[in-house]
Amino acid sequence: MVFEKVCKMLADQLQIDPSTITMESRLFEDLHADSANVMIMVMDVEEAFNITVDDDVLPNIRTVGDIVAYLEKVV
């Protein structure tokens, strides 16, 4: 469920087909996100999951799987 929600949010934000997103998809290299996209995604995740993402977590988020793993740990 977390993956599907994150996938939809990324697809909407980046205007890409959600079927192209996998757990291994790299945000910058594969999905062509930029830093602004990532900041918007963080705000969307915080709102959707009613959490606050710590700033020290962001440098470790490189793939969709990293996002999902973090959310599964804190939600």
mmCIF file of C-alpha atoms in Angstrom:
data_model
loop_
_atom_site.group_PDB
_atom_site.id
_atom_site.type_symbol
_atom_site.label_atom_id
_atom_site.label_comp_id
_atom_site.label_asym_id
_atom_site.label_seq_id
_atom_site.Cartn_x
_atom_site.Cartn_y
_atom_site.Cartn_z
ATOM 1 C CA MET A 1 0.000 0.000 0.000
ATOM 2 C CA VAL A 2 2.812 2.458 0.839
ATOM 3 C CA PHE A 3 4.554 1.771 -2.484
ATOM 4 C CA GLU A 4 1.356 2.353 -4.449
ATOM 5 C CA LYS A 5 0.682 5.644 -2.684
ATOM 6 C CA VAL A 6 4.274 6.863 -3.167
ATOM 7 C CA CYS A 7 4.222 5.713 -6.784
ATOM 8 C CA LYS A 8 1.041 7.683 -7.506
ATOM 9 C CA MET A 9 2.422 10.779 -5.798
ATOM 10 C CA LEU A 10 5.674 10.581 -7.789
ATOM 11 C CA ALA A 11 3.855 9.949 -11.058
ATOM 12 C CA ASP A 12 1.590 12.946 -10.476
ATOM 13 C CA GLN A 13 4.479 15.198 -9.418
ATOM 14 C CA LEU A 14 6.794 14.184 -12.257
ATOM 15 C CA GLN A 15 4.042 13.686 -14.855
ATOM 16 C CA ILE A 16 5.168 10.175 -15.734
ATOM 17 C CA ASP A 17 3.451 6.817 -16.158
ATOM 18 C CA PRO A 18 3.232 5.136 -12.736
ATOM 19 C CA SER A 19 3.846 1.742 -14.325
ATOM 20 C CA THR A 20 7.422 2.845 -15.070
ATOM 21 C CA ILE A 21 8.203 3.329 -11.366
ATOM 22 C CA THR A 22 9.749 0.471 -9.401
ATOM 23 C CA MET A 23 11.242 0.145 -5.939
ATOM 24 C CA GLU A 24 14.677 0.349 -7.575
ATOM 25 C CA SER A 25 13.909 3.529 -9.544
ATOM 26 C CA ARG A 26 16.439 6.225 -8.698
ATOM 27 C CA LEU A 27 14.825 9.614 -8.174
ATOM 28 C CA PHE A 28 17.317 11.715 -10.111
ATOM 29 C CA GLU A 29 18.843 9.335 -12.642
ATOM 30 C CA ASP A 30 15.802 7.231 -13.600
ATOM 31 C CA LEU A 31 12.811 9.449 -12.828
ATOM 32 C CA HIS A 32 14.573 12.723 -13.712
ATOM 33 C CA ALA A 33 13.443 14.506 -10.558
ATOM 34 C CA ASP A 34 15.214 17.680 -9.537
ATOM 35 C CA SER A 35 15.677 19.171 -6.092
ATOM 36 C CA ALA A 36 12.434 21.163 -6.352
ATOM 37 C CA ASN A 37 10.519 17.972 -7.201
ATOM 38 C CA VAL A 38 12.030 16.261 -4.172
ATOM 39 C CA MET A 39 11.080 19.111 -1.842
ATOM 40 C CA ILE A 40 7.496 19.068 -3.122
ATOM 41 C CA MET A 41 7.453 15.285 -2.748
ATOM 42 C CA VAL A 42 8.623 15.599 0.863
ATOM 43 C CA MET A 43 5.817 18.068 1.602
ATOM 44 C CA ASP A 44 3.291 15.762 -0.098
ATOM 45 C CA VAL A 45 4.549 12.758 1.886
ATOM 46 C CA GLU A 46 4.381 14.699 5.140
ATOM 47 C CA GLU A 47 0.805 15.699 4.427
ATOM 48 C CA ALA A 48 -0.367 12.319 3.110
ATOM 49 C CA PHE A 49 1.166 10.301 5.949
ATOM 50 C CA ASN A 50 0.761 12.964 8.681
ATOM 51 C CA ILE A 51 4.468 12.907 9.578
ATOM 52 C CA THR A 52 7.444 15.245 9.626
ATOM 53 C CA VAL A 53 10.445 14.082 7.615
ATOM 54 C CA ASP A 54 13.691 14.879 9.402
ATOM 55 C CA ASP A 55 16.179 16.879 7.328
ATOM 56 C CA ASP A 56 18.964 14.397 8.101
ATOM 57 C CA VAL A 57 17.015 11.652 6.303
ATOM 58 C CA LEU A 58 16.965 13.387 2.924
ATOM 59 C CA PRO A 59 20.594 12.736 1.869
ATOM 60 C CA ASN A 60 19.958 8.989 2.263
ATOM 61 C CA ILE A 61 16.891 8.959 0.010
ATOM 62 C CA ARG A 62 18.012 7.950 -3.460
ATOM 63 C CA THR A 63 15.411 5.447 -4.658
ATOM 64 C CA VAL A 64 11.678 4.875 -4.418
ATOM 65 C CA GLY A 65 12.503 1.912 -2.193
ATOM 66 C CA ASP A 66 14.335 4.247 0.204
ATOM 67 C CA ILE A 67 11.175 6.346 0.525
ATOM 68 C CA VAL A 68 8.995 3.297 1.084
ATOM 69 C CA ALA A 69 11.386 1.809 3.662
ATOM 70 C CA TYR A 70 11.515 5.092 5.580
ATOM 71 C CA LEU A 71 7.739 5.432 5.590
ATOM 72 C CA GLU A 72 7.198 1.837 6.681
ATOM 73 C CA LYS A 73 9.554 2.486 9.593
ATOM 74 C CA VAL A 74 7.938 5.718 10.807
ATOM 75 C CA VAL A 75 4.258 5.253 10.000
#
